Coordinates of C-alpha atoms and ligand atoms in Angstrom, one line a residue:
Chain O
X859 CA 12.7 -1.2 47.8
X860 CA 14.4 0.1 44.5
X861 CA 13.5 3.7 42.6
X862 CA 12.8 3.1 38.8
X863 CA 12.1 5.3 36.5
X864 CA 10.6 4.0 33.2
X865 CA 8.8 5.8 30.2
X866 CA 5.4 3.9 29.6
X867 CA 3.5 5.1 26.3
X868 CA 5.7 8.1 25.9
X869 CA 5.2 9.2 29.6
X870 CA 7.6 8.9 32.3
X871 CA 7.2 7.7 35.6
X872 CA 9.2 7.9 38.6
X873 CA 8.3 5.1 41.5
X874 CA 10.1 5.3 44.3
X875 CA 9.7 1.9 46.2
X876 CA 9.3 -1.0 44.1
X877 CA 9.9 -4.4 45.1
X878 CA 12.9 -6.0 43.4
X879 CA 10.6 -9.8 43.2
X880 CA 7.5 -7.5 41.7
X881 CA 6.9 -8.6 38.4
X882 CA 7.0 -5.7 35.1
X883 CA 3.5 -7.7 34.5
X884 CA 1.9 -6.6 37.7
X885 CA 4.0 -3.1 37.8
X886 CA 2.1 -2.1 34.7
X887 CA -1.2 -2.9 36.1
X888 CA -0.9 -2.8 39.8
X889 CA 0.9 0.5 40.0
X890 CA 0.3 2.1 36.7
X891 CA -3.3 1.1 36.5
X892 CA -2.5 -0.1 33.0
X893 CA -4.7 -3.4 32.9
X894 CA -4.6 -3.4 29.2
X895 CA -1.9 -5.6 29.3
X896 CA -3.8 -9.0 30.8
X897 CA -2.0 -11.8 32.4
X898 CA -2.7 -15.4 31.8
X899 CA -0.1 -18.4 32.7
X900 CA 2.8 -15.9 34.6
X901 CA 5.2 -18.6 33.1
X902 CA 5.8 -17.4 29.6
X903 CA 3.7 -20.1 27.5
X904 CA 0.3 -17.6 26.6
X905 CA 1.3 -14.6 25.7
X906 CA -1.0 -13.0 27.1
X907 CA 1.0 -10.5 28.9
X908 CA 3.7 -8.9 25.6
X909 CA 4.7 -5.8 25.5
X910 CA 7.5 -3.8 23.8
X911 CA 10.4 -3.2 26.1
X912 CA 12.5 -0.5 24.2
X913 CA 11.5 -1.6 20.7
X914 CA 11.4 -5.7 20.7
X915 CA 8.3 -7.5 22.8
X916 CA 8.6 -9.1 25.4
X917 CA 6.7 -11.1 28.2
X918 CA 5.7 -8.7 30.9
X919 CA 5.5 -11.7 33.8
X920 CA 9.1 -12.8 32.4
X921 CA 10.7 -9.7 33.8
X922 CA 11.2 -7.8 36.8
X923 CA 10.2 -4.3 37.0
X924 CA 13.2 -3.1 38.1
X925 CA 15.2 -4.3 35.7
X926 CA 13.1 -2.3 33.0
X927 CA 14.7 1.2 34.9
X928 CA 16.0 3.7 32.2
X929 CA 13.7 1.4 29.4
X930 CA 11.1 2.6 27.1
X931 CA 7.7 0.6 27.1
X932 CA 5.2 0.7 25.1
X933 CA 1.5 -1.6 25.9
X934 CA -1.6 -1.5 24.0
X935 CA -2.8 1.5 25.4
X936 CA -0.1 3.2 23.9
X937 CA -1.1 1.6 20.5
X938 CA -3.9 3.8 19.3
X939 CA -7.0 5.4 21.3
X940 CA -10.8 3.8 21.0
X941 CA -11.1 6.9 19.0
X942 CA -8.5 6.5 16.6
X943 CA -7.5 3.4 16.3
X944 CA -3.8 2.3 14.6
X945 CA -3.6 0.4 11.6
X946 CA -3.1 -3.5 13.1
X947 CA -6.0 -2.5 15.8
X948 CA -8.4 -1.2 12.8
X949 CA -7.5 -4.6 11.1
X950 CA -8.0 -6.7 14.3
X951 CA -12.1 -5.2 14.2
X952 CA -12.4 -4.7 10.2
X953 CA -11.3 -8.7 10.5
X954 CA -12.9 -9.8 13.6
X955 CA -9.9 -11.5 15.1
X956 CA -11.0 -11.2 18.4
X957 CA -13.8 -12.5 20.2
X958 CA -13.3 -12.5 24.2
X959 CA -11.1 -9.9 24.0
X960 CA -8.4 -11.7 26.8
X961 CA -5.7 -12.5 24.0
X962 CA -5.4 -9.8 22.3
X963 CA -3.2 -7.3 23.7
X964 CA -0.4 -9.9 23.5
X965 CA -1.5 -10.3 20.2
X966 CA -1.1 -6.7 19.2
X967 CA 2.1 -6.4 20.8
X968 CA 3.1 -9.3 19.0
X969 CA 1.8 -8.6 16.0
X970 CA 3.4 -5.0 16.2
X971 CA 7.3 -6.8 16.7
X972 CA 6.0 -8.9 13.5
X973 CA 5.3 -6.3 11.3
X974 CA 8.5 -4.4 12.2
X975 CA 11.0 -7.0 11.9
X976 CA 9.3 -9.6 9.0
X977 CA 8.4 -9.1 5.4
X978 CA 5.1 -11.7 6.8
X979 CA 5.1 -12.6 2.7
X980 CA 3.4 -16.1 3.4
X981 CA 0.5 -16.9 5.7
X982 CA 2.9 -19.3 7.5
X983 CA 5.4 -16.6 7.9
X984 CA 2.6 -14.9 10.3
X985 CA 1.7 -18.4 12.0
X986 CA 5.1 -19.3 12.9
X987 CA 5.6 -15.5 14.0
X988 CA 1.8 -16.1 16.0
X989 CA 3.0 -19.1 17.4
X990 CA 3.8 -17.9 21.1
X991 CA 0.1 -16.6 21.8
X992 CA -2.7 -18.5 22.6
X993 CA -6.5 -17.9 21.8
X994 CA -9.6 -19.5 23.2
X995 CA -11.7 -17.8 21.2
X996 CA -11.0 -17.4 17.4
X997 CA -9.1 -20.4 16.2
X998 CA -6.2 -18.0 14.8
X999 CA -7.9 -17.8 11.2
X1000 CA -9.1 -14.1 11.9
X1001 CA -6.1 -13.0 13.6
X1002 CA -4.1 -14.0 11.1
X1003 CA -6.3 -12.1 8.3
X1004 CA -6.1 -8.9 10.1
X1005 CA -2.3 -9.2 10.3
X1006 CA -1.9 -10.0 7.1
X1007 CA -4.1 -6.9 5.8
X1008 CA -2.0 -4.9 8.1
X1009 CA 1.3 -6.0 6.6
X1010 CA -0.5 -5.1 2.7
X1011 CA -1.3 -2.1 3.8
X1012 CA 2.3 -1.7 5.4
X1013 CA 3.9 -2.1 2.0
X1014 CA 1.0 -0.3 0.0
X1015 CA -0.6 -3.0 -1.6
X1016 CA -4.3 -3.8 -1.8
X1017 CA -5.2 -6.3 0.8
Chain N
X1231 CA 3.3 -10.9 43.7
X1232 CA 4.6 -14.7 43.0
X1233 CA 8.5 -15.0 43.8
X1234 CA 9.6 -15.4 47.4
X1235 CA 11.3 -12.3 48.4
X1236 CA 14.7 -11.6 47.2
X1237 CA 17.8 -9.0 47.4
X1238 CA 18.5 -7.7 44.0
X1239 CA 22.1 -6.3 42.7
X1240 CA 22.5 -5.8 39.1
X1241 CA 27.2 -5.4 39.0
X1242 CA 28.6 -3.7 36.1
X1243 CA 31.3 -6.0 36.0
X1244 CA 32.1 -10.1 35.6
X1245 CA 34.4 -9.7 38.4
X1246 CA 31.8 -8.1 40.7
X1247 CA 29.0 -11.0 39.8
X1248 CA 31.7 -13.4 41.4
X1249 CA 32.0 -11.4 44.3
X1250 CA 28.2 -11.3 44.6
X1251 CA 28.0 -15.2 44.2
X1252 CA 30.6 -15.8 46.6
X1253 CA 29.4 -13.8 49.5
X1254 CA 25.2 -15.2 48.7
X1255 CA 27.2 -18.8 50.1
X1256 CA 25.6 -20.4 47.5
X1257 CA 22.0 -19.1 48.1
X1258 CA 22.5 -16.6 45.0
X1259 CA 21.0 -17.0 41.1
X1260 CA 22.3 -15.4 38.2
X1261 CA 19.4 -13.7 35.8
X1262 CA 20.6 -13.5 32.1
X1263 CA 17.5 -13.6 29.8
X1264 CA 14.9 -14.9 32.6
X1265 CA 13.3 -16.9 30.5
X1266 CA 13.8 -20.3 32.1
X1267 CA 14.5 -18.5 35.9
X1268 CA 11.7 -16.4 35.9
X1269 CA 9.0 -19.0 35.7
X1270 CA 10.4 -21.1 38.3
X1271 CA 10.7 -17.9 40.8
X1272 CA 7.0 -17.4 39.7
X1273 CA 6.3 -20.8 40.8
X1274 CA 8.4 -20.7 43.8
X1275 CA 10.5 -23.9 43.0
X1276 CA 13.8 -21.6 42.9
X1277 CA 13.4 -19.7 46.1
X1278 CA 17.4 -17.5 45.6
X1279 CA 17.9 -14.9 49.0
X1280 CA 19.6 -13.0 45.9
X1281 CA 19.3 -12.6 42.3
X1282 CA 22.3 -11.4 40.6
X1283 CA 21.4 -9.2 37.3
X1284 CA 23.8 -9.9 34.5
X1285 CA 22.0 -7.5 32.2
X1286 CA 23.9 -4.4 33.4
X1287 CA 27.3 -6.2 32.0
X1288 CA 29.0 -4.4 29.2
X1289 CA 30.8 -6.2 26.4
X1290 CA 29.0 -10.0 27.0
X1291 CA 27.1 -9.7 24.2
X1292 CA 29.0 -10.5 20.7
X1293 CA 29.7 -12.8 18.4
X1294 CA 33.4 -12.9 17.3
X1295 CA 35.0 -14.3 13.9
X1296 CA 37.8 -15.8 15.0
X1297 CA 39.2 -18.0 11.7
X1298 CA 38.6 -21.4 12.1
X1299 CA 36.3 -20.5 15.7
X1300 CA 33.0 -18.2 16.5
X1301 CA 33.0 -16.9 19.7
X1302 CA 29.9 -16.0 21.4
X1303 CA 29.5 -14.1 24.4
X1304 CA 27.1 -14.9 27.1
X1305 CA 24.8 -12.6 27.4
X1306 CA 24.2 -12.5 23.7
X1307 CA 20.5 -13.3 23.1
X1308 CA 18.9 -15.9 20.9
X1309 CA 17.7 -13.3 18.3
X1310 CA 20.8 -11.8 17.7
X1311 CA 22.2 -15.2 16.7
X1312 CA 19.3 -16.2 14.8
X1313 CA 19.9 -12.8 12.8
X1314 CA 23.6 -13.1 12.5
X1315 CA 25.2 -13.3 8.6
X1316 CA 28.4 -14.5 10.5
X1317 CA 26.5 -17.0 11.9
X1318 CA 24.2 -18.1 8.7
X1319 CA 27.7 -18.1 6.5
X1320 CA 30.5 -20.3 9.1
X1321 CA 27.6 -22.0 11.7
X1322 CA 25.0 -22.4 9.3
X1323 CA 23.2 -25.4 11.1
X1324 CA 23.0 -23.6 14.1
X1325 CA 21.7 -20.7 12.3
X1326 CA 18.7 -22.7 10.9
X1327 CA 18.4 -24.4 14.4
X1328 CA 17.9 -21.0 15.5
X1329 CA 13.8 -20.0 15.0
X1330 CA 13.1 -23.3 16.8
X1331 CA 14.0 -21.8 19.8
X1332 CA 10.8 -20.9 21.9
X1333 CA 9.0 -17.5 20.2
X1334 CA 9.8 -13.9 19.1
X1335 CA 9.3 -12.3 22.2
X1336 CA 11.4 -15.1 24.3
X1337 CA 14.1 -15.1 21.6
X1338 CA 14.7 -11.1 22.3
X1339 CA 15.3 -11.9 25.9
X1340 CA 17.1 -15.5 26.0
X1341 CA 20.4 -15.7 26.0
X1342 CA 23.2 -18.5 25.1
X1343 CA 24.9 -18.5 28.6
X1344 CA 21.4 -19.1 30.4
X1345 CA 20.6 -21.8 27.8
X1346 CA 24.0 -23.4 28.1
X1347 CA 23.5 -23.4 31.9
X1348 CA 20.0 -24.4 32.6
X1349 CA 20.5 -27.6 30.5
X1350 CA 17.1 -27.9 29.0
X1351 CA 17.4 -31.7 27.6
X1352 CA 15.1 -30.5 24.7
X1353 CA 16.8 -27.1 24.0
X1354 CA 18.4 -26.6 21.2
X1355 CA 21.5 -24.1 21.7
X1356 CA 22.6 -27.4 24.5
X1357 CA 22.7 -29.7 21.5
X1358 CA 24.4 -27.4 19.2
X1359 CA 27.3 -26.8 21.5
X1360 CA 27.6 -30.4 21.6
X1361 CA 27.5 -31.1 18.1
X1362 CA 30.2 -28.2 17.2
X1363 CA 32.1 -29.7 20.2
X1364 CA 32.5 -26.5 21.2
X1365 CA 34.1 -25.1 24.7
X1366 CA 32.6 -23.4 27.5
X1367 CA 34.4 -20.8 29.5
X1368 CA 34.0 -20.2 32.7
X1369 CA 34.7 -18.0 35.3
X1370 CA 35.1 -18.2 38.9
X1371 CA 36.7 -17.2 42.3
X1372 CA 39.5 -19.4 41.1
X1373 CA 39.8 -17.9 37.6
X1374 CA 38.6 -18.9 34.2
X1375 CA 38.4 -22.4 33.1
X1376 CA 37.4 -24.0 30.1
X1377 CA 35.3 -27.0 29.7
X1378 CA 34.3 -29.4 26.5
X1379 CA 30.2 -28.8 25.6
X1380 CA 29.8 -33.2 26.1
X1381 CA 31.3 -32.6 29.7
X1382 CA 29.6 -29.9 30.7
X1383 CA 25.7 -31.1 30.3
X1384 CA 25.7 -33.9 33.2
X1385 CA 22.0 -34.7 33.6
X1386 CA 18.5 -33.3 32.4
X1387 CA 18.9 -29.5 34.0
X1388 CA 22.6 -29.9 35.5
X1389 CA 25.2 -28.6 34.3
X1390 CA 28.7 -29.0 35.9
X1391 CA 28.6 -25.4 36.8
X1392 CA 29.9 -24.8 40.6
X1393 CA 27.3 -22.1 42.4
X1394 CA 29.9 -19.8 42.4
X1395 CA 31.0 -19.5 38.5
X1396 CA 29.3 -17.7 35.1
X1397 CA 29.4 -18.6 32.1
X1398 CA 31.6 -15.9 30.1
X1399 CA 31.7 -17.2 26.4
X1400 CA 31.1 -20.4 24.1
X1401 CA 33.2 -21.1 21.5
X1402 CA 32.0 -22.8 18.0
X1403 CA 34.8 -24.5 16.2
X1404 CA 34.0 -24.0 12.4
X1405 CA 33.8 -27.1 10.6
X1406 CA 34.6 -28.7 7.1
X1407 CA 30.8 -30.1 6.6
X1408 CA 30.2 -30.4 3.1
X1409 CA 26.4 -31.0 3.5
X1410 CA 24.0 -30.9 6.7
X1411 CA 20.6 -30.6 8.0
X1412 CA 18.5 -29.5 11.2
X1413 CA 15.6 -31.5 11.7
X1414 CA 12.8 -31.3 14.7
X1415 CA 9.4 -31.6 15.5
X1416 CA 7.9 -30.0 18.7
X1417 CA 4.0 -29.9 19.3
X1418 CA 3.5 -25.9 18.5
X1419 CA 6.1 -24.3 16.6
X1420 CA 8.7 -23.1 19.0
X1421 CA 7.9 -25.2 22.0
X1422 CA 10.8 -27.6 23.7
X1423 CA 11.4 -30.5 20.6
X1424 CA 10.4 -33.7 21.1
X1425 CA 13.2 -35.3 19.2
X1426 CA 15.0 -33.3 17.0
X1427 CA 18.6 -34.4 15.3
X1428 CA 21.4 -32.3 13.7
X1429 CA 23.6 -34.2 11.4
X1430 CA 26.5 -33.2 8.8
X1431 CA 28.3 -35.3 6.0
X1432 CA 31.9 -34.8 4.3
X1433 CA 31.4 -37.2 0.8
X1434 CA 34.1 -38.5 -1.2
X1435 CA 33.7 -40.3 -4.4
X1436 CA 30.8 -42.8 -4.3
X1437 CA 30.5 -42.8 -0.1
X1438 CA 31.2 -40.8 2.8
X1439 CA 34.2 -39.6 4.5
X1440 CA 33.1 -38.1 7.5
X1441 CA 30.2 -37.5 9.5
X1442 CA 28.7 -35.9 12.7
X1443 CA 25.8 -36.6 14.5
X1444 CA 23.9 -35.0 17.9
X1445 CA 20.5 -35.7 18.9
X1446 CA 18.2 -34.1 21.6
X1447 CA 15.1 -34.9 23.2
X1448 CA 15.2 -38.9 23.9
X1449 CA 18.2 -38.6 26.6
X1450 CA 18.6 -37.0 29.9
X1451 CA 21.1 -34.5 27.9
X1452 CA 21.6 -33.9 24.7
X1453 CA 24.4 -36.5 23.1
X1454 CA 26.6 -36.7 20.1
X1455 CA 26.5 -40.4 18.3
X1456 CA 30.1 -40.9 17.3
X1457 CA 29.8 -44.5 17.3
X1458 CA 26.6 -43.9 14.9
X1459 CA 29.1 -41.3 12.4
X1460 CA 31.5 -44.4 12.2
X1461 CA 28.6 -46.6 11.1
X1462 CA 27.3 -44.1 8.6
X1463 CA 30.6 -43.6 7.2
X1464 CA 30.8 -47.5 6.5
X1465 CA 27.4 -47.0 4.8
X1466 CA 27.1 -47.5 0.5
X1467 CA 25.3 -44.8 -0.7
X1468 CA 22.3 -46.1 -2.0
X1469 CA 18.4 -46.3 -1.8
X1470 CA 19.1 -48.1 1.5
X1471 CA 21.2 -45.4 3.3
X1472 CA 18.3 -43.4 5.0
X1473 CA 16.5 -46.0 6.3
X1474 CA 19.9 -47.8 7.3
X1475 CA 21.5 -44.6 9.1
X1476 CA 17.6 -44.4 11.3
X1477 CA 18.4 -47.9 12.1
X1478 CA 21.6 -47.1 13.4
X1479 CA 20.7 -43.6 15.1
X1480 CA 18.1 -45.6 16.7
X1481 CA 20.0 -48.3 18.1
X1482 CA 22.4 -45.9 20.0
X1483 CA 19.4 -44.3 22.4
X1484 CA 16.3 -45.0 24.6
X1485 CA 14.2 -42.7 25.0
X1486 CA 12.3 -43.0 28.0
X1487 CA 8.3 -42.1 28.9
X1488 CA 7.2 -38.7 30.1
X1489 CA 4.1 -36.2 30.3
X1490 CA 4.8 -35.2 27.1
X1491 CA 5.7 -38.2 24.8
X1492 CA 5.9 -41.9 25.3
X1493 CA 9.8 -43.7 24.8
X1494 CA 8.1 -45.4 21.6
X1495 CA 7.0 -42.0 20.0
X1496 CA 9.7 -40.2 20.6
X1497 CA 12.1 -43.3 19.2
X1498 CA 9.2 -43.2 15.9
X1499 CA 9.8 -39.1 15.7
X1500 CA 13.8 -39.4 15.4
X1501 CA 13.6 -42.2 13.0
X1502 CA 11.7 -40.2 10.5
X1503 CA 13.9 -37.1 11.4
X1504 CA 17.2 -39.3 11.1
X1505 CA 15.7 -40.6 7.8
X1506 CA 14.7 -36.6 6.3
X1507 CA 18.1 -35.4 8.3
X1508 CA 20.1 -38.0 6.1
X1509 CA 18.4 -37.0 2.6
X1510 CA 18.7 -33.1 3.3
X1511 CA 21.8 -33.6 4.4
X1512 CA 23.2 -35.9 0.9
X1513 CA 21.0 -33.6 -1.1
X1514 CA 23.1 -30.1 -0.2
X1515 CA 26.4 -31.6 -1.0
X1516 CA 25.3 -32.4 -4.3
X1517 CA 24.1 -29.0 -4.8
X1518 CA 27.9 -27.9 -3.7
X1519 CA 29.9 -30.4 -4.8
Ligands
FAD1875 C1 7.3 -20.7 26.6 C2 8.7 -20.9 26.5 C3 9.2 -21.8 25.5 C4 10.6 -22.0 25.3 N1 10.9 -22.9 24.3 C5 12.3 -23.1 24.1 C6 12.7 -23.9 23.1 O1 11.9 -24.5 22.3 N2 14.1 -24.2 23.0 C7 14.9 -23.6 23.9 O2 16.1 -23.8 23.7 N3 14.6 -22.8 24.8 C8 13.2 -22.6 25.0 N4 12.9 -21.7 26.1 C9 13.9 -21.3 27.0 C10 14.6 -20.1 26.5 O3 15.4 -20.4 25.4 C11 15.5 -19.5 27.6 O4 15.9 -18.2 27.1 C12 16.8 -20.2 28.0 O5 16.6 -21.5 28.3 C13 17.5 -19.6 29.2 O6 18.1 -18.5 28.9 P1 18.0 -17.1 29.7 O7 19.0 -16.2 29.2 O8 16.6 -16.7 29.6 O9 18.4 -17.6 31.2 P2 17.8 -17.3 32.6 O10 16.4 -17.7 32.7 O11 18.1 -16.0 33.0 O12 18.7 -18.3 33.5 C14 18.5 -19.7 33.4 C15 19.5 -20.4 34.3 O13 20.8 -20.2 33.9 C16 21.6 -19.5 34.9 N5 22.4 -18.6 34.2 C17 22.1 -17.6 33.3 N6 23.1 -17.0 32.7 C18 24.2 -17.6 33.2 C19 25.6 -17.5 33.0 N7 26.1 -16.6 32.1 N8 26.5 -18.3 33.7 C20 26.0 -19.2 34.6 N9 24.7 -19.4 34.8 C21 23.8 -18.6 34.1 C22 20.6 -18.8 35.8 O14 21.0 -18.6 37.1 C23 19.4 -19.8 35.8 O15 19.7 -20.9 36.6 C24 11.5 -21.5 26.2 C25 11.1 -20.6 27.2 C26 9.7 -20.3 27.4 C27 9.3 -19.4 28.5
FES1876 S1 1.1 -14.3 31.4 FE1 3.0 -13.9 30.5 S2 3.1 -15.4 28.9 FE2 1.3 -15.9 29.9
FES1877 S1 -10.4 -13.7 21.7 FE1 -10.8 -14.9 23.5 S2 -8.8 -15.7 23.9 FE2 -8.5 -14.8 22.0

């Protein structure tokens, strides 16, 4: 058993016996009760499962928990509250890019690296940057439309 | 939970990683970027009594300028390379190879060394190293030792790393390509190629004076076609040549069947690629010459 201490959505937590084969994946929802973060293949192909580990995402069932001690997390609770919603989440619902609802944490985490890090100009800029998560539900079009108005409104320009 | 249980030791130093692999007798893994190790713990076909945390290593993550040679270190991950000017201005193919390599979020965590090692047949980093001919180094209980990139990729997933060594470094010669091109197709953007072919020309007057060729994707490891760059050298440059040069890539591999492609697909894919590679490739010399 190892002691980690990580900071999830701005608050810290100090766990004192984790198992070095547990999986940051389950961590998060197992011990931290934070099941926003959902969990589909556990081999790195969905998506499902991104968060931000200090500031770039990351697949949550592709690390171990205790390598993330001393990190900074952030998962899609930390995003924005279903009372005041951030920009990319307001654009997911304004859009409808989601439909079941299973993808799209992983989509938001994603989407949050993407509009960081690219100037998502083109629509294929945003597919290619998309093209790591898998959805049952929407066929993509939607999601990609909400990300898109979230990178306009980004830069200040109409969407 | 999904991984069999294992010890876990995450050294500050190279030096201590060997000792670690040493005293696991073989039964140890190294864990770089996890994103090849970690889904086969989570499928139980690597079952390690200890798992050896490279991430806690300082000063294995660079990329050096070294004149006419790039040094990379180990632990550096895919993103930092695809970013790198250093890399876009004196490796530029491998910098456009680069945002092939799986998808964002696996790119921030995948390094070269655990690339290099597991030997993906379809990765891409694999075939770049053989196509710069560039040299591994490796460290063990016996000290460092360096190995060519076509030596050490022995079959599909073996390297001819011993269970007690690490990868410390790769080494990219830089070469004198006057045009080149990077050219794969994969089913989703990002996913493992199923062919994929890097190729570079020197011309001269009205033909060619040199040329280099690696391929990846229809061979149990990637190769470089140096029989093939003769051939192509030989080649007038006319209408003919792209089609000509396919013929030739083609006749120097078989691809064989598999869950995700037949042989005949896979040998269709790389003659189209060989034939686009080949036009990219004459097209940016004329733009430089
Ligand atoms: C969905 C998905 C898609 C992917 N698509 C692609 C793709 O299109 N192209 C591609 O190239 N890759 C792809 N990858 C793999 C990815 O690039 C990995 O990052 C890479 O193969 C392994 O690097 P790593 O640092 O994650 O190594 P790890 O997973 O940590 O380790 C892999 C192996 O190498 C050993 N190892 C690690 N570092 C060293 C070292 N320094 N010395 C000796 N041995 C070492 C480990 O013990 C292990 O056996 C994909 C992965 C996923 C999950
Ligand atoms: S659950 Fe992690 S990528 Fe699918
Ligand atoms: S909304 Fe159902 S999987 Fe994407």
């Amino acid at each position: 058993m190892t002691k980690i201490s990580v900071k999830v959505n701005g608050k810290r937590y100090d766990v004192p016996d984790v198992e070095p084969r547990m999986l940051l994946s389950d961590f998060l929802r197992d011990r931290l009760g934070l099941t926003g973060t959902h969990v589909g293949c556990e081999h790195g192909v969905c998506g499902a499962c991104t968060v931000l580990v200090n500031g770039d995402s990351a697949r949550s069932c592709l690390m171990l928990a205790v390598q993330t001690d001393g990190a900074d997390i952030l998962t899609v609770e930390g995003l924005g509250s279903p009372e005041e919603l951030n920009v990319l989440q307001s654009q997911f619902r304004e859009h409808h890019g989601l439909q079941c609802g299973y993808c799209t944490p992983g989509m938001l985490m994603t989407g949050e690296d993407l509009l960081r890090k690219y100037p998502l100009a083109t629509d294929e800029e945003i597919r290619e940057g998309l093209s790591g998560n898998l959805c049952r539900c929407t066929g993509y079009q939607n999601i990609v439309a909400a990300i898109r108005s979230a990178a306009a409104m980004r830069t200040g320009k109409e969407s | 939970m999904k991984p069999t249980k294992f010890d876990y030791v995450s050294p500050s130093t190279v030096e201590a990683v060997i000792e670690a692999l040493v005293a696991s007798n073989g039964d140890g893994k190294l864990l770089a970027g996890g994103q090849s190790l970690l889904p086969l713990l989570n499928f139980r076909m690597a079952r390690p009594s200890v798992l050896i945390d490279l991430n806690r290593i300082e000063g294995l993550s660079y990329i050096k300028d070294r004149g006419d040679r790039i040094a990379i270190g180990a632990l550096t991950r895919h993103r930092d390379i695809e970013l790198s000017p250093l890399i876009a201005s004196k490796l530029p193919v491998m910098s456009a190879a680069m945002r092939h390599v799986a998808h964002l979020a696996i790119r921030n965590r995948g390094t070269i060394g655990g690339s290099l090692s597991h030997a993906d047949p379809a990765a891409e980093l694999p075939m770049l190293a053989v196509f710069y001919d560039a040299t591994v180094l490796i460290r063990g209980p016996h000290g460092l030792r360096m190995v060519a990139a076509e030596e050490f990729f022995v079959d599909a997933l073996t390297s001819c790393l011993k269970p007690d060594e690490i990868v410390v470094e790769v080494e990219f010669p830089v070469l004198d390509h006057g045009g080149w091109a990077f050219e794969e197709i994969a089913r989703r953007f990002g996913d493992f190629a199923l062919a994929s072919i890097a190729l570079s020309v020197r011309r001269t007057g009205g033909g060619l004076e040199g040329a280099r060729i690696a391929v990846m994707g229809v061979a149990d490891t990637p190769v470089r076609l140096k029989q093939a760059e003769r051939e192509l050298v030989a080649l007038p440059l006319d209408e003919q040549a792209p089609e000509l040069c396919s013929e030739i890539i083609a006749s120097k591999v078989s691809p064989n069947d598999d869950l995700h492609a037949s042989g005949e697909y896979r040998m269709h894919l790389l003659k189209h690629l060989s034939r686009r590679a080949l036009r990219t490739a004459l097209a940016s010399t004329d733009q430089t010459a």
